[in-house]
Coordinates of C-alpha atoms in Angstrom, one line a residue:
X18 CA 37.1 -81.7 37.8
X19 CA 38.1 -78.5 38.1
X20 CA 37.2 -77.4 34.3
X21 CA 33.9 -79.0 35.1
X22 CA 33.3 -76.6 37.8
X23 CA 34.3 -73.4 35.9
X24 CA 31.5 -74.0 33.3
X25 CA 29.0 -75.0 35.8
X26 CA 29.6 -72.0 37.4
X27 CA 29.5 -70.2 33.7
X28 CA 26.5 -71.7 33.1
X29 CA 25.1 -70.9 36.2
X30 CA 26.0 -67.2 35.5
X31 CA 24.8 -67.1 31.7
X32 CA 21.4 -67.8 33.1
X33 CA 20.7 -65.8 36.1
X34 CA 21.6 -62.9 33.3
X35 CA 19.6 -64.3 30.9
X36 CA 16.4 -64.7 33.3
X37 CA 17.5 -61.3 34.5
X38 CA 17.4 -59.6 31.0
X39 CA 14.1 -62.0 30.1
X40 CA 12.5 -60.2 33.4
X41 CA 13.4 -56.8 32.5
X42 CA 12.7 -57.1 29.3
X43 CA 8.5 -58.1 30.5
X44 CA 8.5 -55.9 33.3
X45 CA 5.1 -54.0 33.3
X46 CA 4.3 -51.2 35.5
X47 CA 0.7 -49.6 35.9
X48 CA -0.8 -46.2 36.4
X49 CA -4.0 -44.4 35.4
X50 CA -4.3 -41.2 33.0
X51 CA -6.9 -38.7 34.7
X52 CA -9.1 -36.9 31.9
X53 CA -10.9 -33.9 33.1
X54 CA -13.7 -32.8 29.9
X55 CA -15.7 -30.1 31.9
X56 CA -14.5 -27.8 29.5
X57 CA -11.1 -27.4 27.0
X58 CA -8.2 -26.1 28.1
X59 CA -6.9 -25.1 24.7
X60 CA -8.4 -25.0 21.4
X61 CA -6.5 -25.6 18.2
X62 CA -7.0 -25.3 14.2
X63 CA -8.1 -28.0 12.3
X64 CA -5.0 -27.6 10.6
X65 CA -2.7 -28.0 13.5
X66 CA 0.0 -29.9 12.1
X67 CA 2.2 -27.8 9.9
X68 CA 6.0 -28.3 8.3
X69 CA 8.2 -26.0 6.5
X70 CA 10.1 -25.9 3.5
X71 CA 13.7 -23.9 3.4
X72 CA 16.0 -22.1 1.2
X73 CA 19.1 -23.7 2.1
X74 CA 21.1 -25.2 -1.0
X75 CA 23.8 -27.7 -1.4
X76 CA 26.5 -26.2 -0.3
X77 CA 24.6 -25.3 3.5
X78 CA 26.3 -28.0 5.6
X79 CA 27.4 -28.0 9.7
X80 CA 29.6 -29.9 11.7
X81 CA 31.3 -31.4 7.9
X82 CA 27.9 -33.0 7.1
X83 CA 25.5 -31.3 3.8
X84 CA 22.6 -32.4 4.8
X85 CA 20.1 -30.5 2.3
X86 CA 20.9 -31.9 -1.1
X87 CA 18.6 -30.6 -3.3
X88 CA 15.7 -30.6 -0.7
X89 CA 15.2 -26.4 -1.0
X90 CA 12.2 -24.4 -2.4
X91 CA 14.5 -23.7 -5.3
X92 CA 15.0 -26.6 -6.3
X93 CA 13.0 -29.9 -4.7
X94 CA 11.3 -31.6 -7.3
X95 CA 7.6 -30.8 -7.0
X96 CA 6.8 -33.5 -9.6
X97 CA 7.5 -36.9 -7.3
X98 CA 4.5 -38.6 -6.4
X99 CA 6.1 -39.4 -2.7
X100 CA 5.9 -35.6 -2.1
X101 CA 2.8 -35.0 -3.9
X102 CA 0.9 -38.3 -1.7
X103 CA 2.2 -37.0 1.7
X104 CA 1.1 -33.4 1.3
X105 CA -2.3 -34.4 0.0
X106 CA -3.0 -37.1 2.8
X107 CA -3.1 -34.2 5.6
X108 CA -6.0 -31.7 2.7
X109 CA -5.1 -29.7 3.9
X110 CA -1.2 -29.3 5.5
X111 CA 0.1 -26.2 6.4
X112 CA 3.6 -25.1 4.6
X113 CA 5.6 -22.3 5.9
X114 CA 8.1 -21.2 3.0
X115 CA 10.6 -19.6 5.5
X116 CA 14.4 -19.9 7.5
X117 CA 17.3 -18.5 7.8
X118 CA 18.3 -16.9 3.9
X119 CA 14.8 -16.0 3.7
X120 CA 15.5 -12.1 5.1
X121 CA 18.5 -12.6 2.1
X122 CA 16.0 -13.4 -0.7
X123 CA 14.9 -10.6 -3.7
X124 CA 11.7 -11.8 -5.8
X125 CA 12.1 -11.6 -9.5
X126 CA 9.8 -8.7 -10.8
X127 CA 9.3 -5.3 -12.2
X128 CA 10.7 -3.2 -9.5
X129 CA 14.0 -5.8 -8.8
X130 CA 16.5 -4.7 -11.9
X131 CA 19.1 -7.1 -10.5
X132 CA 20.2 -10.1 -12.3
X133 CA 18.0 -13.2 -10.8
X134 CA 21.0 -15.4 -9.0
X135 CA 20.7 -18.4 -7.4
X136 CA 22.8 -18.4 -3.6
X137 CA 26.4 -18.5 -3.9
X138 CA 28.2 -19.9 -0.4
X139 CA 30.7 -17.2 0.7
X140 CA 31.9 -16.5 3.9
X141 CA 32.7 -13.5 4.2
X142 CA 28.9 -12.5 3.7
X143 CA 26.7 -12.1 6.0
X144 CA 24.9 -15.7 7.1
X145 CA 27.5 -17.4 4.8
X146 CA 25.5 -16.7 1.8
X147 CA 25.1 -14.1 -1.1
X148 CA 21.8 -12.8 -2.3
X149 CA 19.5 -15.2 -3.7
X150 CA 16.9 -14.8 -5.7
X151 CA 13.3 -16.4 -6.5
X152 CA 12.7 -16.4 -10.1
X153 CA 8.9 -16.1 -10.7
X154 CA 8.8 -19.4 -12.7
X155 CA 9.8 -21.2 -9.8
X156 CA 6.9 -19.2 -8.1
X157 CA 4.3 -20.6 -10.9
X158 CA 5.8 -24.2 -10.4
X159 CA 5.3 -24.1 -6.5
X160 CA 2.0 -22.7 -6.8
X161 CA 0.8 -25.3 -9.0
X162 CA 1.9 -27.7 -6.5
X163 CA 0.5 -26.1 -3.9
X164 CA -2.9 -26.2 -5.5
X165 CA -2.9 -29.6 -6.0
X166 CA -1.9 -31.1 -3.7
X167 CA -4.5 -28.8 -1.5
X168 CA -1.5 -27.2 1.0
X169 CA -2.5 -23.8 3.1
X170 CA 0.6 -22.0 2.3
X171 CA 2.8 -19.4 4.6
X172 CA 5.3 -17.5 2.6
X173 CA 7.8 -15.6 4.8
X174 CA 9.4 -12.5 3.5
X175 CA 12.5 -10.8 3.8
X176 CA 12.4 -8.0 6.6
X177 CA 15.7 -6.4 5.9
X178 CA 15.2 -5.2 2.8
X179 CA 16.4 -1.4 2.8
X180 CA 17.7 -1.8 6.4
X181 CA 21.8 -1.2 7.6
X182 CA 22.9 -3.8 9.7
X183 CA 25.5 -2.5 12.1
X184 CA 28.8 -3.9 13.9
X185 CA 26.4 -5.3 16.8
X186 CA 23.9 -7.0 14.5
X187 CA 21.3 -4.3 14.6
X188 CA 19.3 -3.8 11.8
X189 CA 18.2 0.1 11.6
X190 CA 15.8 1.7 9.1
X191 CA 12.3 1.0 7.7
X192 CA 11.0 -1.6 6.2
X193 CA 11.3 -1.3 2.3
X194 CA 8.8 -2.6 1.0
X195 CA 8.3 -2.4 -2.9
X196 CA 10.0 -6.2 -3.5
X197 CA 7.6 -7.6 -1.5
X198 CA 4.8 -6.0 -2.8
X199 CA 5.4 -6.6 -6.1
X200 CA 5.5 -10.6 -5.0
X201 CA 2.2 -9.5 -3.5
X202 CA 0.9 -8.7 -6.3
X203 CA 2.2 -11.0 -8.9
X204 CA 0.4 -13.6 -6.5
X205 CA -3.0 -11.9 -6.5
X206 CA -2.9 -11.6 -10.2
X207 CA -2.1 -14.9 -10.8
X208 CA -4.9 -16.1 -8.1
X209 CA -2.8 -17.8 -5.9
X210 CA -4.1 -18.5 -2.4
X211 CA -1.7 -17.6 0.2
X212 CA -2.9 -18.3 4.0
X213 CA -0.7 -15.9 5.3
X214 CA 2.3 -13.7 4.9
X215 CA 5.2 -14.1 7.4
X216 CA 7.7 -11.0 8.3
X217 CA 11.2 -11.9 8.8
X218 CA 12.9 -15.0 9.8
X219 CA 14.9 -14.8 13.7
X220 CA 15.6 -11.0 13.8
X221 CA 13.8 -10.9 17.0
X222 CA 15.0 -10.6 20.7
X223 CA 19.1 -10.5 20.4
X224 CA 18.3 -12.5 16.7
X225 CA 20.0 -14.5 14.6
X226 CA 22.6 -12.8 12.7
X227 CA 21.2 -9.8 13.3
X228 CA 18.0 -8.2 15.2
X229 CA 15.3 -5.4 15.0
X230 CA 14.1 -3.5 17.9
X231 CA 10.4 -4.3 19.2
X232 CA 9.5 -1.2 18.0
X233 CA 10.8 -0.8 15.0
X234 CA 9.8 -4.6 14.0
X235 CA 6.1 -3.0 15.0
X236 CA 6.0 -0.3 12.6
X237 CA 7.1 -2.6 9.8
X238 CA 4.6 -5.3 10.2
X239 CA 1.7 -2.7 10.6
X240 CA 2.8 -1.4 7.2
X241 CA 2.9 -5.0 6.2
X242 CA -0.7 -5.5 7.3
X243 CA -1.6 -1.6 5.4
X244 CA 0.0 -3.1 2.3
X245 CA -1.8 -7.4 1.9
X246 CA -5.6 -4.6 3.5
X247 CA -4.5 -2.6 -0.2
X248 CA -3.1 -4.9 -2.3
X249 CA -6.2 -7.3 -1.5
X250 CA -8.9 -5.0 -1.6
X251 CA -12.3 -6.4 -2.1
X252 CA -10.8 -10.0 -2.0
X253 CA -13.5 -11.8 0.4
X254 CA -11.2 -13.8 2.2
X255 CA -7.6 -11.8 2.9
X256 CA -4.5 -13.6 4.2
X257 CA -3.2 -13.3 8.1
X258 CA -0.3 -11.5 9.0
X259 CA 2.0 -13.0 10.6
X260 CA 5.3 -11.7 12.8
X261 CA 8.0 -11.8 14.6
X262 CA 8.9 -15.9 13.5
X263 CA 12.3 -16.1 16.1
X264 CA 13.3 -17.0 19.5
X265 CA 11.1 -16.7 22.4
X266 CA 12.5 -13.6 24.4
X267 CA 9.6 -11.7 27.1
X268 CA 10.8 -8.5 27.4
X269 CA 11.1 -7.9 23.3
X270 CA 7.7 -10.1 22.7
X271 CA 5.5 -7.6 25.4
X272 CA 7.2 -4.5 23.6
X273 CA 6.3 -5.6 20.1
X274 CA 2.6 -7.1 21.2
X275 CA 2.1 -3.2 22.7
X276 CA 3.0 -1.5 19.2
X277 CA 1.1 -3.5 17.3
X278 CA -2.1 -5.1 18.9
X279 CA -3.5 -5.8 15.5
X280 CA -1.0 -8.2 14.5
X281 CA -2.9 -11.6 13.6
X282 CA -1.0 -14.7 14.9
X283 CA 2.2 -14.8 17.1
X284 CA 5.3 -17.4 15.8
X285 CA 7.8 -18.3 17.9
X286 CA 10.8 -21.1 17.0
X287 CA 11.9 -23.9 19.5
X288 CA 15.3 -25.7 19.1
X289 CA 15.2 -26.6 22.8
X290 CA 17.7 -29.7 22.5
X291 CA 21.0 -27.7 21.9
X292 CA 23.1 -28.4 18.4
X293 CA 22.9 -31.3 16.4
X294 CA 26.1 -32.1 17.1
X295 CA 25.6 -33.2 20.3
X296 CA 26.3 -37.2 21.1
X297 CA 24.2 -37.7 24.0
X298 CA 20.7 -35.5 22.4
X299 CA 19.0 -39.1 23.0
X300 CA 19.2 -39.0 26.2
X301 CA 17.8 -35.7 26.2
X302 CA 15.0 -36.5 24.4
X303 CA 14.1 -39.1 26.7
X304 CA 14.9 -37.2 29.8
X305 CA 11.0 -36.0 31.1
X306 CA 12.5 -32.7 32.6
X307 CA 14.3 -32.1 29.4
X308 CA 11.0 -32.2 27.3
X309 CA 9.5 -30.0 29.8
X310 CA 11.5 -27.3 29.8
X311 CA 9.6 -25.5 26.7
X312 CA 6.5 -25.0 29.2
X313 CA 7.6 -21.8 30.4
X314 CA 8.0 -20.5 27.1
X315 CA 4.2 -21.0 25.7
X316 CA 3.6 -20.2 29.6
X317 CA 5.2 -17.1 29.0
X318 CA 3.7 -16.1 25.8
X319 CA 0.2 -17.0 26.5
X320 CA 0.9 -14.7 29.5
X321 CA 1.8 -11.7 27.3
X322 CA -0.7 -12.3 24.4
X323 CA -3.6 -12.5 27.3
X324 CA -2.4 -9.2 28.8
X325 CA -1.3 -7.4 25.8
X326 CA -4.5 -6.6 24.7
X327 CA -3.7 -8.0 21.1
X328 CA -6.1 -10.7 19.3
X329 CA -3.0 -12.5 18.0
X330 CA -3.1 -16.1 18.3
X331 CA 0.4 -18.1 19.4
X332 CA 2.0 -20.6 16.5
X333 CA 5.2 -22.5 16.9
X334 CA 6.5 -21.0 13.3
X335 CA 9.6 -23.3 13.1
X336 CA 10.1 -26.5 15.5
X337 CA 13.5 -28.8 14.3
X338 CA 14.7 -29.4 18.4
X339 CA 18.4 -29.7 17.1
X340 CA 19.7 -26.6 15.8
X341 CA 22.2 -26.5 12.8
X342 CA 20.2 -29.2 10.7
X343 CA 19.3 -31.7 13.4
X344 CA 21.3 -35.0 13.8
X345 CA 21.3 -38.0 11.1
X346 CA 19.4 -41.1 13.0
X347 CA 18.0 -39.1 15.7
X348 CA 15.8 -36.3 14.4
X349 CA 14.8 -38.1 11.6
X350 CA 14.4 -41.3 13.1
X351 CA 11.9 -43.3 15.6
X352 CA 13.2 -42.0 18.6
X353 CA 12.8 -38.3 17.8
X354 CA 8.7 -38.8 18.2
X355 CA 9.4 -39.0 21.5
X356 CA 10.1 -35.6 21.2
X357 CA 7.9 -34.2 18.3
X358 CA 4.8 -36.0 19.8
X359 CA 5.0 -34.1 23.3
X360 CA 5.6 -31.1 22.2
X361 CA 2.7 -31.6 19.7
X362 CA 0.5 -32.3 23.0
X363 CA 2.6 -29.5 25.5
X364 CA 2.0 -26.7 22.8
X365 CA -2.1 -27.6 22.3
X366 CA -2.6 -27.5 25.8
X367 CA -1.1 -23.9 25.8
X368 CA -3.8 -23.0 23.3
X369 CA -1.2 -22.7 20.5
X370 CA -3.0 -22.9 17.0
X371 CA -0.6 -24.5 14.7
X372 CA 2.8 -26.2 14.7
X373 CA 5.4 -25.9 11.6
X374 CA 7.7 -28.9 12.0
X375 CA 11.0 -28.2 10.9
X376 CA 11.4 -29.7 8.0
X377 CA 8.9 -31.0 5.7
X378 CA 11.9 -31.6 3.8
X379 CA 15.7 -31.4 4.2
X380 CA 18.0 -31.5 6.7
X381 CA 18.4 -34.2 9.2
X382 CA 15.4 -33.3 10.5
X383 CA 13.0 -33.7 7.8
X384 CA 9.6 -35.6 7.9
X385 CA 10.5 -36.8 4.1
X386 CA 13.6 -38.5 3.5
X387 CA 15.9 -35.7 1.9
X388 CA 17.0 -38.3 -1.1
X389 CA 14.2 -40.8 -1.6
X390 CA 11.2 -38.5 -0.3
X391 CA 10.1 -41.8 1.8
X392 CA 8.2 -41.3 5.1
X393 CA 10.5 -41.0 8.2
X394 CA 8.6 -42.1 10.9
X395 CA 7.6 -39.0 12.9
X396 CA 5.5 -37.8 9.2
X397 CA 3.5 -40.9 10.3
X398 CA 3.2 -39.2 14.0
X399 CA 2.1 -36.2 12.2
X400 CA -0.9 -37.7 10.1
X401 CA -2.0 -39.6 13.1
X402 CA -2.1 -36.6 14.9
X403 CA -3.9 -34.9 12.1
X404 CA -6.5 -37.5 11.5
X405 CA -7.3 -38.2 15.6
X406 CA -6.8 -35.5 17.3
X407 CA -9.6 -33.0 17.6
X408 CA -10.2 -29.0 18.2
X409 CA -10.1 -29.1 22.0
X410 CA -8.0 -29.8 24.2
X411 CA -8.7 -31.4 27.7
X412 CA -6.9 -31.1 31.1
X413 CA -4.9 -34.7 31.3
X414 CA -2.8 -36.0 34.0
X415 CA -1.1 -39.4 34.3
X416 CA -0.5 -40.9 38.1
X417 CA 1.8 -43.9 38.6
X418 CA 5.6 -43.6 36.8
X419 CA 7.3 -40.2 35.7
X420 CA 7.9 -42.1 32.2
X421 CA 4.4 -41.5 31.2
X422 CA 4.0 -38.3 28.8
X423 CA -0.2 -38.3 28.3
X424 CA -2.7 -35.9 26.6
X425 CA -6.4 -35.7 25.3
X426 CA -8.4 -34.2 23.0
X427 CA -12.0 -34.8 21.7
X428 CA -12.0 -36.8 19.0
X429 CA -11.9 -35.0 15.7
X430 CA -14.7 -36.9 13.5
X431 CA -16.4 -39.1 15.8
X432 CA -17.9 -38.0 19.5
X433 CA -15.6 -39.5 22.5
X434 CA -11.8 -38.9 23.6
X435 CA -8.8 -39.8 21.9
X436 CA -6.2 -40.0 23.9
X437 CA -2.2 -39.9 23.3
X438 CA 0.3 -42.1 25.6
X439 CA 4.0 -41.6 25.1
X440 CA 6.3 -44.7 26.9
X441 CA 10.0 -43.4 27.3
X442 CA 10.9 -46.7 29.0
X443 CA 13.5 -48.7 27.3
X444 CA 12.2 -52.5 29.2
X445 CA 8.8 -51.7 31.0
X446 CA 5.6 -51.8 29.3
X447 CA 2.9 -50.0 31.2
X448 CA -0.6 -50.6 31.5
X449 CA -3.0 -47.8 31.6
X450 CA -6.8 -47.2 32.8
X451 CA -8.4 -44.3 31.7
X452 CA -10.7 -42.1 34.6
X453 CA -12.8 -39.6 34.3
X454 CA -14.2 -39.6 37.4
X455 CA -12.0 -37.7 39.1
X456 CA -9.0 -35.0 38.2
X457 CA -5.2 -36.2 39.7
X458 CA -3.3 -34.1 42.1
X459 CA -1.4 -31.2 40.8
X460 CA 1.4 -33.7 40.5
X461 CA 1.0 -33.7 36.8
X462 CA 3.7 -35.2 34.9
X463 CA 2.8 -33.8 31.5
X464 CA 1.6 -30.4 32.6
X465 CA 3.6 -28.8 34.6
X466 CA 1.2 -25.5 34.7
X467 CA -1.4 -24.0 37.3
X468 CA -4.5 -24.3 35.7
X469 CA -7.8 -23.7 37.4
X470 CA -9.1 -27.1 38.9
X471 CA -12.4 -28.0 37.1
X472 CA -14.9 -30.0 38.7
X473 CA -15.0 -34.0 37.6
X474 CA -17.0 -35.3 35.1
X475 CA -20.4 -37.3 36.2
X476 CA -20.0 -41.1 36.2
X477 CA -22.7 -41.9 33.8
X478 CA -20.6 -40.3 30.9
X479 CA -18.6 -43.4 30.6
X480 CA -19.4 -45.9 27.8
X481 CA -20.9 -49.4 28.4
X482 CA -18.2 -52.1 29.1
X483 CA -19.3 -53.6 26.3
X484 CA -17.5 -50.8 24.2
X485 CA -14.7 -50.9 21.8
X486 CA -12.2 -48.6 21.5
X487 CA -9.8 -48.0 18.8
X488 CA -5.7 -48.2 19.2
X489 CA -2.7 -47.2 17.4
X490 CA 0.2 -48.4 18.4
X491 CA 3.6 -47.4 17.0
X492 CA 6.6 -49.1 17.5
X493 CA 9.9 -50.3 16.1
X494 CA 12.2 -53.4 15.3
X495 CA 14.1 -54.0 18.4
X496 CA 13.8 -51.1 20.2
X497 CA 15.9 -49.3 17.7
X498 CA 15.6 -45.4 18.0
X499 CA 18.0 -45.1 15.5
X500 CA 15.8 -47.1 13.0
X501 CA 13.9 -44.9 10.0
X502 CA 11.4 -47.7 10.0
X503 CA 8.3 -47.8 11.9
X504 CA 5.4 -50.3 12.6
X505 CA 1.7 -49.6 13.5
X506 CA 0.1 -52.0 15.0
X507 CA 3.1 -54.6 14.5
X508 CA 3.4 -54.0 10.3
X509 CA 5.5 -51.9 9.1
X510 CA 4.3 -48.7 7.5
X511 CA 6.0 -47.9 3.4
X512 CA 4.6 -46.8 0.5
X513 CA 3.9 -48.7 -2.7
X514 CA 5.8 -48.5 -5.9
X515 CA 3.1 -45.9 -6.8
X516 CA 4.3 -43.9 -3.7
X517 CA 0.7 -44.0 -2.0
X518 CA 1.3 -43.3 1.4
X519 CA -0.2 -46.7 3.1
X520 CA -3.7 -46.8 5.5
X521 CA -3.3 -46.6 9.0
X522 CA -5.4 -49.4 10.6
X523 CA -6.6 -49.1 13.9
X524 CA -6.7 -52.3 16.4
X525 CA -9.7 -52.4 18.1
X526 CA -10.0 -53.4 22.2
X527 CA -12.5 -53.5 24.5
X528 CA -12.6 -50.4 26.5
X529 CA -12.9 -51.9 29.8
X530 CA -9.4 -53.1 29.8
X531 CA -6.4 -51.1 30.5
X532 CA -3.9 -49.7 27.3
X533 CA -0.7 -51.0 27.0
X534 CA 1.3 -49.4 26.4
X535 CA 4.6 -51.0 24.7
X536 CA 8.4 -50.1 26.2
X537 CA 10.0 -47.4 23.4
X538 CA 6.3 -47.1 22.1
X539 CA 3.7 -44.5 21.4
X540 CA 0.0 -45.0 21.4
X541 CA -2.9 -43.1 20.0
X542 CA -6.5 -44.5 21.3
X543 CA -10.0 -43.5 20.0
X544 CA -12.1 -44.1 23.3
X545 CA -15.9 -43.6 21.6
X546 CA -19.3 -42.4 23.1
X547 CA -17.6 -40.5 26.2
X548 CA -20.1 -37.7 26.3
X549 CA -18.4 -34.5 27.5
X550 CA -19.7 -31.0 28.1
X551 CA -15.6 -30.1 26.5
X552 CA -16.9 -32.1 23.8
X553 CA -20.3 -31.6 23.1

């Protein structure tokens, strides 16, 4: 009798946790995202999205891991048709050429005597690496690539040349220039289009390995710019120049910004989650106060280049979250969108032109796989992006559970809104109606900046009822952050044996009805025929 009780009881306690888990599992919450389209709040290129490729060989590894392989500039082989598919689907995709051993790299040429080495770990040099050098075959083969597969390309150069680098880290001295403009040259003559050149990798501020002052760094990238106006004289279309590509730091960036006004666009890196060694960087990632605290730097710099009198425009240059090479099944994995798609949305509504993810390739942090060159899943959060999200940018608010990360922009082919929804609920699926009638309190949970109220949008902007909308919904099995897979729309996304990256297929809803908005899930939805002076 008494064994008869015990598993009545168990049974009795197996399902109150199963009805529990069944409950929490289906719990939906609502709220309403407020879109304001009186006019943009930002504006950004048409080639927003961006990635990087490295110089980092083998032998770079952190924390006992080598996570590079043979994903480098040097040696990455251009000819797989993964690689060649996923650059050509964004036509164009902009490719910084940068990092760390870029201010350590000589160009093969005229005016370099030295033997052309490849890098050579040692640790007793300075960043853990000898010279390296970038033979101007490998130039032809990446230039070919480039071309055809339609990338706009961002080559950074090395800004210590010709400088001494003191016990403190301070580089002293001028710029020497000749390597670099013999690359500069070699690259006109050959007709290569570059977008634009890039001085120095993390020397800014108190730097990387070692720094420049803000004045210094000036004169050098204004003999930079003296050098690609000569060097490209009577091209009709001349490259940008770009500078200082580090570590936000105020005081250094409104020095610099002062000395040289001219300077074309501003980079600036973000590694805002600590090292990639850390265990718990999930639950940072899905922490909302943790992915908000980058708003005071592009608050900061927007600030300075407004005041500075300088026409430079703001780029996040280089953008891994993880420093040290990210973390293997997190920053290459589902859950790391959570991440990459807010600051995609954070750094638009600052007005910031272009973003360079960190890496296009390599590392654990990579939108390729470093071995196979398959899709990780945030390259699929990229092309989305690409593909959805328009030039402007509109003021959006979200009212109704702190776990809601939303923005807008105007659609980028078609007139309306399309509108990005980011759930970092583990068991609640939310449901979400759209207004534009009115603008939410300055409770914003997704931008967490004074901006100047605009007045609401007339009613009779909205589209009949009748109306569909378009929805992509990204997802994956079971919840699993950890998972390198990723479904749209409930299919999983993979390329063919061919490597063609597959069609993203929109689900279309009525628009009348709310969007919901799937626990651990990220929606994209194409809301048509919302006429908007922002958009119009």
């Amino acid at each position: 009798m008494r064994s008869l009780v015990v598993l009545i009881a168990l049974c009795l306690v197996i399902y109150h946790v199963s009805h529990n888990s069944i409950s929490a599992s289906s719990k939906t919450r609502r709220g309403t995202v407020f879109i304001n389209g009186t006019a943009p709040i930002g504006r950004i290129d048409d080639d927003f999205i961006c990635a990087t490729l490295d110089w980092w060989p083998p032998e770079k590894c952190d924390y006992g891991t080598c996570a590079w392989g043979r994903a480098s500039l040097l040696h990455m082989d251009l000819n797989n048709p993964i690689l060649q598919n996923a650059v050509q689907a964004f036509s164009p995709l902009k490719i910084r050429l940068g990092g760390t051993l870029q201010d350590k790299v000589v160009y093969e040429g005229r005016d370099n005597k030295e033997p052309c080495t490849p890098f050579v770990k040692n640790e007793t040099e300075f960043l853990g690496f000898s010279q390296g050098c970038l033979p101007m075959s490998r130039w032809d083969e990446l230039n070919i690539f480039f071309n055809k597969t339609g990338a706009a390309v961002i080559f950074g150069l090395n800004a210590l040349r010709g400088k001494v680098i003191d016990s403190q880290g301070l580089a002293t001295g001028a710029w020497n220039s000749s390597n670099a403009e013999s690359l500069i040259k070699y690259t006109v003559d050959k007709g290569y289009k570059i977008h634009g050149w890039e001085l120095g990798n993390e020397l800014c501020g108190s730097g990387i390995g070692a720094s420049i002052a803000a004045d210094q760094y000036a004169s050098d990238v204004i003999h930079l710019q003296n050098v690609v106006q000569y060097i490209y004289t009577g091209s009709k279309v001349k490259p940008l120049v770009i500078a200082p590509g580090g570590f936000f730091d105020a005081a250094w960036f409104a020095e610099f910004f002062d000395k040289a006004p001219s300077l074309q666009v501003a980079t600036h890196h973000i590694y805002n989650l600590g090292p990639g060694s850390d265990e718990h960087l999930i639950h940072k990632i899905l922490d909302p106060s943790v992915l908000s605290n980058a708003l005071g730097t592009f608050s900061s710099l927007q600030s300075i280049l407004k005041h500075s009198g300088t026409s430079a425009v703001a780029w996040v240059g280089e953008a891994g979250g993880a420093y040290n090479s990210g973390r293997n099944h997190v920053t290459n994995a589902f859950g790391f969108s959570f991440w990459y798609l807010d600051q995609l949305g954070m750094a638009a509504s600052y007005d910031t032109k272009s973003y360079c993810r960190q890496t296009l390739i390599g590392g654990n942090y990579g939108l390729l796989n470093t071995t196979t060159y398959v899709p990780n899943p945030d390259y699929y959060s990229a092309l989305l992006w690409h593909k959805l999200m328009g030039n402007n940018v509109l003021y959006t608010s979200f009212s109704g559970t702190k776990k809601i990360r939303a923005y807008a922009h105007c659609s980028k082919k078609n007139q309306g809104i399309t509108l990005l929804l980011i759930n970092l609920e583990k068991h609640a699926a939310v449901r979400v109606r759209v207004s534009t009638d009115n603008v939410a309190s300055s409770k914003t949970l997704n931008l967490q900046h004074s901006r100047k109220k605009l007045s609401t949008i007339p009613q009779g902007s909205v589209p009949s009822v009748n109306a569909t909308r378009e929805e992509y919904h990204l997802t994956t099995q079971n919840r699993d952050l950890s998972s390198q897979l990723v479904l749209l729309n409930g299919k999983i996304l993979r390329v063919d044996s061919s490597g063609a990256i597959p069609p993203l297929e929109p689900i279309k809803k009525t628009v009348s009805k709310p969007i919901t908005v799937a626990p651990y899930s990220f929606v994209f939805a194409v809301i048509p025929n919302i006429d908007v002076p922002a958009c119009g």
